[in-house]
Amino acid sequence: MKFFRAVMAASVLAACGGQAASAATTGNVLFNGTITATCTVTINSNGTMTVSSNLQSLSSHNAGGSAGIAQVDTTGGVSLSVDPVATTTVPASDVTATTWTPTFATSGAQTIAETGTATALTVPGTSTVAVNLAGTKSGTNRFSAGNYQATVTLRCE
């Protein structure tokens, strides 16, 4: 029986010896990905408005005032803007019209000089946004004593 096994193994080896080993094959795996234009707005601090000496301007640009600060992270391909002021709180004694003007400026991945107009963010990265607000009275109208609050919406889309 040992002899038979040895003969069989030798004949299998002889039969296989004449054949070439099969060649290795390869295949390519493709990867695709899509990133849509996007941005994220993070509010870092609120702004402060102070009144001018003639009592006709309440603004973050006045002495002692400060801009609100936000961070925008974007892929580029978006637009940054500020909405018109829609929500305000004024003292009951302030009965005259106020014109509210929001503006913004950026530094960082993209620099934008102060504007109130929607502006394209074409560069991906992080920008710091300074948001300012000015309230103005016209003619002989003046701001009254009391607390004022206005909301500015910073929009990135």
PDB file of C-alpha atoms in Angstrom:
ATOM      1  CA  MET A   1       0.000   0.000   0.000  1.00  0.00           C
ATOM      2  CA  LYS A   2       2.900   2.301   0.753  1.00  0.00           C
ATOM      3  CA  PHE A   3       4.305   1.591  -2.648  1.00  0.00           C
ATOM      4  CA  PHE A   4       0.959   2.398  -4.322  1.00  0.00           C
ATOM      5  CA  ARG A   5       0.713   5.752  -2.519  1.00  0.00           C
ATOM      6  CA  ALA A   6       4.220   6.672  -3.525  1.00  0.00           C
ATOM      7  CA  VAL A   7       3.505   5.816  -7.173  1.00  0.00           C
ATOM      8  CA  MET A   8       0.295   7.836  -7.145  1.00  0.00           C
ATOM      9  CA  ALA A   9       2.017  10.857  -5.584  1.00  0.00           C
ATOM     10  CA  ALA A  10       4.814  10.648  -8.158  1.00  0.00           C
ATOM     11  CA  SER A  11       2.356  10.478 -11.057  1.00  0.00           C
ATOM     12  CA  VAL A  12       0.356  13.451  -9.723  1.00  0.00           C
ATOM     13  CA  LEU A  13       3.581  15.435  -9.399  1.00  0.00           C
ATOM     14  CA  ALA A  14       4.653  14.458 -12.890  1.00  0.00           C
ATOM     15  CA  ALA A  15       1.275  15.468 -14.303  1.00  0.00           C
ATOM     16  CA  CYS A  16       1.383  18.835 -12.559  1.00  0.00           C
ATOM     17  CA  GLY A  17       5.026  19.473 -13.306  1.00  0.00           C
ATOM     18  CA  GLY A  18       4.322  20.230 -16.922  1.00  0.00           C
ATOM     19  CA  GLN A  19       1.757  22.948 -16.142  1.00  0.00           C
ATOM     20  CA  ALA A  20       2.650  26.559 -15.384  1.00  0.00           C
ATOM     21  CA  ALA A  21       1.426  28.087 -12.112  1.00  0.00           C
ATOM     22  CA  SER A  22      -1.632  30.256 -12.620  1.00  0.00           C
ATOM     23  CA  ALA A  23      -0.881  34.012 -12.899  1.00  0.00           C
ATOM     24  CA  ALA A  24      -1.979  36.378 -10.121  1.00  0.00           C
ATOM     25  CA  THR A  25      -4.838  38.730 -11.022  1.00  0.00           C
ATOM     26  CA  THR A  26      -5.537  42.221  -9.726  1.00  0.00           C
ATOM     27  CA  GLY A  27      -8.499  44.552  -9.580  1.00  0.00           C
ATOM     28  CA  ASN A  28      -8.868  48.246  -8.849  1.00  0.00           C
ATOM     29  CA  VAL A  29     -11.281  49.501  -6.211  1.00  0.00           C
ATOM     30  CA  LEU A  30     -12.479  53.069  -6.846  1.00  0.00           C
ATOM     31  CA  PHE A  31     -13.553  55.457  -4.085  1.00  0.00           C
ATOM     32  CA  ASN A  32     -15.760  58.484  -4.716  1.00  0.00           C
ATOM     33  CA  GLY A  33     -16.833  61.236  -2.364  1.00  0.00           C
ATOM     34  CA  THR A  34     -18.820  64.441  -2.617  1.00  0.00           C
ATOM     35  CA  ILE A  35     -18.620  67.463  -0.343  1.00  0.00           C
ATOM     36  CA  THR A  36     -21.389  69.993  -0.738  1.00  0.00           C
ATOM     37  CA  ALA A  37     -20.705  73.671  -0.120  1.00  0.00           C
ATOM     38  CA  THR A  38     -21.319  74.218   3.562  1.00  0.00           C
ATOM     39  CA  CYS A  39     -20.513  76.453   6.488  1.00  0.00           C
ATOM     40  CA  THR A  40     -20.948  76.541  10.238  1.00  0.00           C
ATOM     41  CA  VAL A  41     -21.485  79.715  12.279  1.00  0.00           C
ATOM     42  CA  THR A  42     -20.416  79.784  15.927  1.00  0.00           C
ATOM     43  CA  ILE A  43     -21.194  82.893  17.989  1.00  0.00           C
ATOM     44  CA  ASN A  44     -18.262  83.640  20.306  1.00  0.00           C
ATOM     45  CA  SER A  45     -19.464  86.866  21.931  1.00  0.00           C
ATOM     46  CA  ASN A  46     -22.311  89.364  21.760  1.00  0.00           C
ATOM     47  CA  GLY A  47     -21.775  93.025  20.879  1.00  0.00           C
ATOM     48  CA  THR A  48     -22.241  96.181  22.930  1.00  0.00           C
ATOM     49  CA  MET A  49     -23.752  99.447  21.687  1.00  0.00           C
ATOM     50  CA  THR A  50     -23.019 102.821  23.244  1.00  0.00           C
ATOM     51  CA  VAL A  51     -24.629 106.190  22.591  1.00  0.00           C
ATOM     52  CA  SER A  52     -22.961 109.137  20.852  1.00  0.00           C
ATOM     53  CA  SER A  53     -22.585 112.504  22.577  1.00  0.00           C
ATOM     54  CA  ASN A  54     -25.438 114.016  20.505  1.00  0.00           C
ATOM     55  CA  LEU A  55     -27.738 111.073  21.468  1.00  0.00           C
ATOM     56  CA  GLN A  56     -28.540 110.302  17.805  1.00  0.00           C
ATOM     57  CA  SER A  57     -26.383 107.209  17.377  1.00  0.00           C
ATOM     58  CA  LEU A  58     -26.452 103.959  19.362  1.00  0.00           C
ATOM     59  CA  SER A  59     -23.678 101.853  17.870  1.00  0.00           C
ATOM     60  CA  SER A  60     -21.039  99.222  18.453  1.00  0.00           C
ATOM     61  CA  HIS A  61     -18.690 101.638  16.614  1.00  0.00           C
ATOM     62  CA  ASN A  62     -19.083 104.396  19.224  1.00  0.00           C
ATOM     63  CA  ALA A  63     -16.460 104.801  21.954  1.00  0.00           C
ATOM     64  CA  GLY A  64     -16.886 101.973  24.460  1.00  0.00           C
ATOM     65  CA  GLY A  65     -18.898  99.827  22.051  1.00  0.00           C
ATOM     66  CA  SER A  66     -17.776  96.468  20.712  1.00  0.00           C
ATOM     67  CA  ALA A  67     -18.599  94.188  17.787  1.00  0.00           C
ATOM     68  CA  GLY A  68     -20.150  90.778  18.252  1.00  0.00           C
ATOM     69  CA  ILE A  69     -17.679  88.058  17.260  1.00  0.00           C
ATOM     70  CA  ALA A  70     -18.467  84.861  15.375  1.00  0.00           C
ATOM     71  CA  GLN A  71     -16.446  82.107  13.730  1.00  0.00           C
ATOM     72  CA  VAL A  72     -17.354  80.771  10.303  1.00  0.00           C
ATOM     73  CA  ASP A  73     -15.955  77.454   9.078  1.00  0.00           C
ATOM     74  CA  THR A  74     -16.612  76.777   5.411  1.00  0.00           C
ATOM     75  CA  THR A  75     -15.757  74.674   2.393  1.00  0.00           C
ATOM     76  CA  GLY A  76     -16.091  77.821   0.259  1.00  0.00           C
ATOM     77  CA  GLY A  77     -18.769  78.300  -2.342  1.00  0.00           C
ATOM     78  CA  VAL A  78     -21.169  79.991   0.112  1.00  0.00           C
ATOM     79  CA  SER A  79     -22.397  83.509   0.826  1.00  0.00           C
ATOM     80  CA  LEU A  80     -22.139  85.433   4.118  1.00  0.00           C
ATOM     81  CA  SER A  81     -24.661  88.133   5.011  1.00  0.00           C
ATOM     82  CA  VAL A  82     -26.546  89.867   7.822  1.00  0.00           C
ATOM     83  CA  ASP A  83     -30.325  90.018   7.851  1.00  0.00           C
ATOM     84  CA  PRO A  84     -32.158  93.299   8.496  1.00  0.00           C
ATOM     85  CA  VAL A  85     -32.835  93.801  12.200  1.00  0.00           C
ATOM     86  CA  ALA A  86     -36.268  92.366  12.951  1.00  0.00           C
ATOM     87  CA  THR A  87     -36.277  92.131  16.747  1.00  0.00           C
ATOM     88  CA  THR A  88     -35.638  95.110  19.018  1.00  0.00           C
ATOM     89  CA  THR A  89     -36.441  96.060  22.576  1.00  0.00           C
ATOM     90  CA  VAL A  90     -36.493  99.776  23.426  1.00  0.00           C
ATOM     91  CA  PRO A  91     -37.626 101.757  26.454  1.00  0.00           C
ATOM     92  CA  ALA A  92     -41.295 102.817  26.450  1.00  0.00           C
ATOM     93  CA  SER A  93     -40.166 106.456  26.409  1.00  0.00           C
ATOM     94  CA  ASP A  94     -38.425 106.013  23.024  1.00  0.00           C
ATOM     95  CA  VAL A  95     -41.296 106.619  20.611  1.00  0.00           C
ATOM     96  CA  THR A  96     -39.375 107.944  17.586  1.00  0.00           C
ATOM     97  CA  ALA A  97     -38.148 105.852  14.652  1.00  0.00           C
ATOM     98  CA  THR A  98     -34.705 104.257  14.703  1.00  0.00           C
ATOM     99  CA  THR A  99     -32.905 103.079  11.582  1.00  0.00           C
ATOM    100  CA  TRP A 100     -30.900  99.933  12.380  1.00  0.00           C
ATOM    101  CA  THR A 101     -27.925  99.098  10.141  1.00  0.00           C
ATOM    102  CA  PRO A 102     -26.056  95.792  10.654  1.00  0.00           C
ATOM    103  CA  THR A 103     -22.649  95.240   9.050  1.00  0.00           C
ATOM    104  CA  PHE A 104     -19.897  92.630   9.173  1.00  0.00           C
ATOM    105  CA  ALA A 105     -16.210  92.188   8.326  1.00  0.00           C
ATOM    106  CA  THR A 106     -14.052  89.042   8.241  1.00  0.00           C
ATOM    107  CA  SER A 107     -10.428  88.088   8.747  1.00  0.00           C
ATOM    108  CA  GLY A 108      -8.734  84.714   8.534  1.00  0.00           C
ATOM    109  CA  ALA A 109      -9.264  82.367   5.589  1.00  0.00           C
ATOM    110  CA  GLN A 110     -10.927  85.233   3.748  1.00  0.00           C
ATOM    111  CA  THR A 111     -10.733  88.976   4.398  1.00  0.00           C
ATOM    112  CA  ILE A 112     -13.824  91.081   3.762  1.00  0.00           C
ATOM    113  CA  ALA A 113     -13.895  94.803   4.486  1.00  0.00           C
ATOM    114  CA  GLU A 114     -16.892  95.987   6.498  1.00  0.00           C
ATOM    115  CA  THR A 115     -20.099  95.675   4.494  1.00  0.00           C
ATOM    116  CA  GLY A 116     -23.804  95.128   4.878  1.00  0.00           C
ATOM    117  CA  THR A 117     -24.069  93.322   1.543  1.00  0.00           C
ATOM    118  CA  ALA A 118     -24.034  89.542   1.008  1.00  0.00           C
ATOM    119  CA  THR A 119     -20.516  88.492   0.058  1.00  0.00           C
ATOM    120  CA  ALA A 120     -19.211  85.229  -1.414  1.00  0.00           C
ATOM    121  CA  LEU A 121     -16.843  83.128   0.682  1.00  0.00           C
ATOM    122  CA  THR A 122     -14.833  81.358  -1.993  1.00  0.00           C
ATOM    123  CA  VAL A 123     -11.925  80.101   0.129  1.00  0.00           C
ATOM    124  CA  PRO A 124     -12.273  77.077   2.415  1.00  0.00           C
ATOM    125  CA  GLY A 125     -11.201  77.522   6.027  1.00  0.00           C
ATOM    126  CA  THR A 126     -11.971  79.459   9.197  1.00  0.00           C
ATOM    127  CA  SER A 127     -12.742  83.167   9.340  1.00  0.00           C
ATOM    128  CA  THR A 128     -13.440  85.427  12.293  1.00  0.00           C
ATOM    129  CA  VAL A 129     -16.461  87.661  11.731  1.00  0.00           C
ATOM    130  CA  ALA A 130     -16.960  91.007  13.478  1.00  0.00           C
ATOM    131  CA  VAL A 131     -20.662  91.937  13.449  1.00  0.00           C
ATOM    132  CA  ASN A 132     -21.528  95.585  14.127  1.00  0.00           C
ATOM    133  CA  LEU A 133     -24.841  97.346  14.597  1.00  0.00           C
ATOM    134  CA  ALA A 134     -25.724 101.032  14.436  1.00  0.00           C
ATOM    135  CA  GLY A 135     -29.041 102.586  15.350  1.00  0.00           C
ATOM    136  CA  THR A 136     -29.579 106.170  14.218  1.00  0.00           C
ATOM    137  CA  LYS A 137     -32.182 108.856  14.863  1.00  0.00           C
ATOM    138  CA  SER A 138     -32.877 111.625  12.379  1.00  0.00           C
ATOM    139  CA  GLY A 139     -33.802 115.283  12.659  1.00  0.00           C
ATOM    140  CA  THR A 140     -34.293 116.416  16.250  1.00  0.00           C
ATOM    141  CA  ASN A 141     -35.036 112.882  17.522  1.00  0.00           C
ATOM    142  CA  ARG A 142     -32.817 111.476  20.278  1.00  0.00           C
ATOM    143  CA  PHE A 143     -32.384 108.158  22.081  1.00  0.00           C
ATOM    144  CA  SER A 144     -34.146 108.002  25.470  1.00  0.00           C
ATOM    145  CA  ALA A 145     -32.666 106.699  28.714  1.00  0.00           C
ATOM    146  CA  GLY A 146     -33.156 102.956  29.222  1.00  0.00           C
ATOM    147  CA  ASN A 147     -32.141  99.560  27.930  1.00  0.00           C
ATOM    148  CA  TYR A 148     -31.950  98.777  24.220  1.00  0.00           C
ATOM    149  CA  GLN A 149     -31.507  95.394  22.605  1.00  0.00           C
ATOM    150  CA  ALA A 150     -31.474  94.325  18.953  1.00  0.00           C
ATOM    151  CA  THR A 151     -30.809  90.985  17.310  1.00  0.00           C
ATOM    152  CA  VAL A 152     -28.664  90.630  14.192  1.00  0.00           C
ATOM    153  CA  THR A 153     -28.837  87.328  12.298  1.00  0.00           C
ATOM    154  CA  LEU A 154     -25.544  86.342  10.632  1.00  0.00           C
ATOM    155  CA  ARG A 155     -26.366  84.103   7.690  1.00  0.00           C
ATOM    156  CA  CYS A 156     -24.069  81.729   5.823  1.00  0.00           C
ATOM    157  CA  GLU A 157     -25.620  79.779   2.968  1.00  0.00           C
TER     158      GLU A 157
END
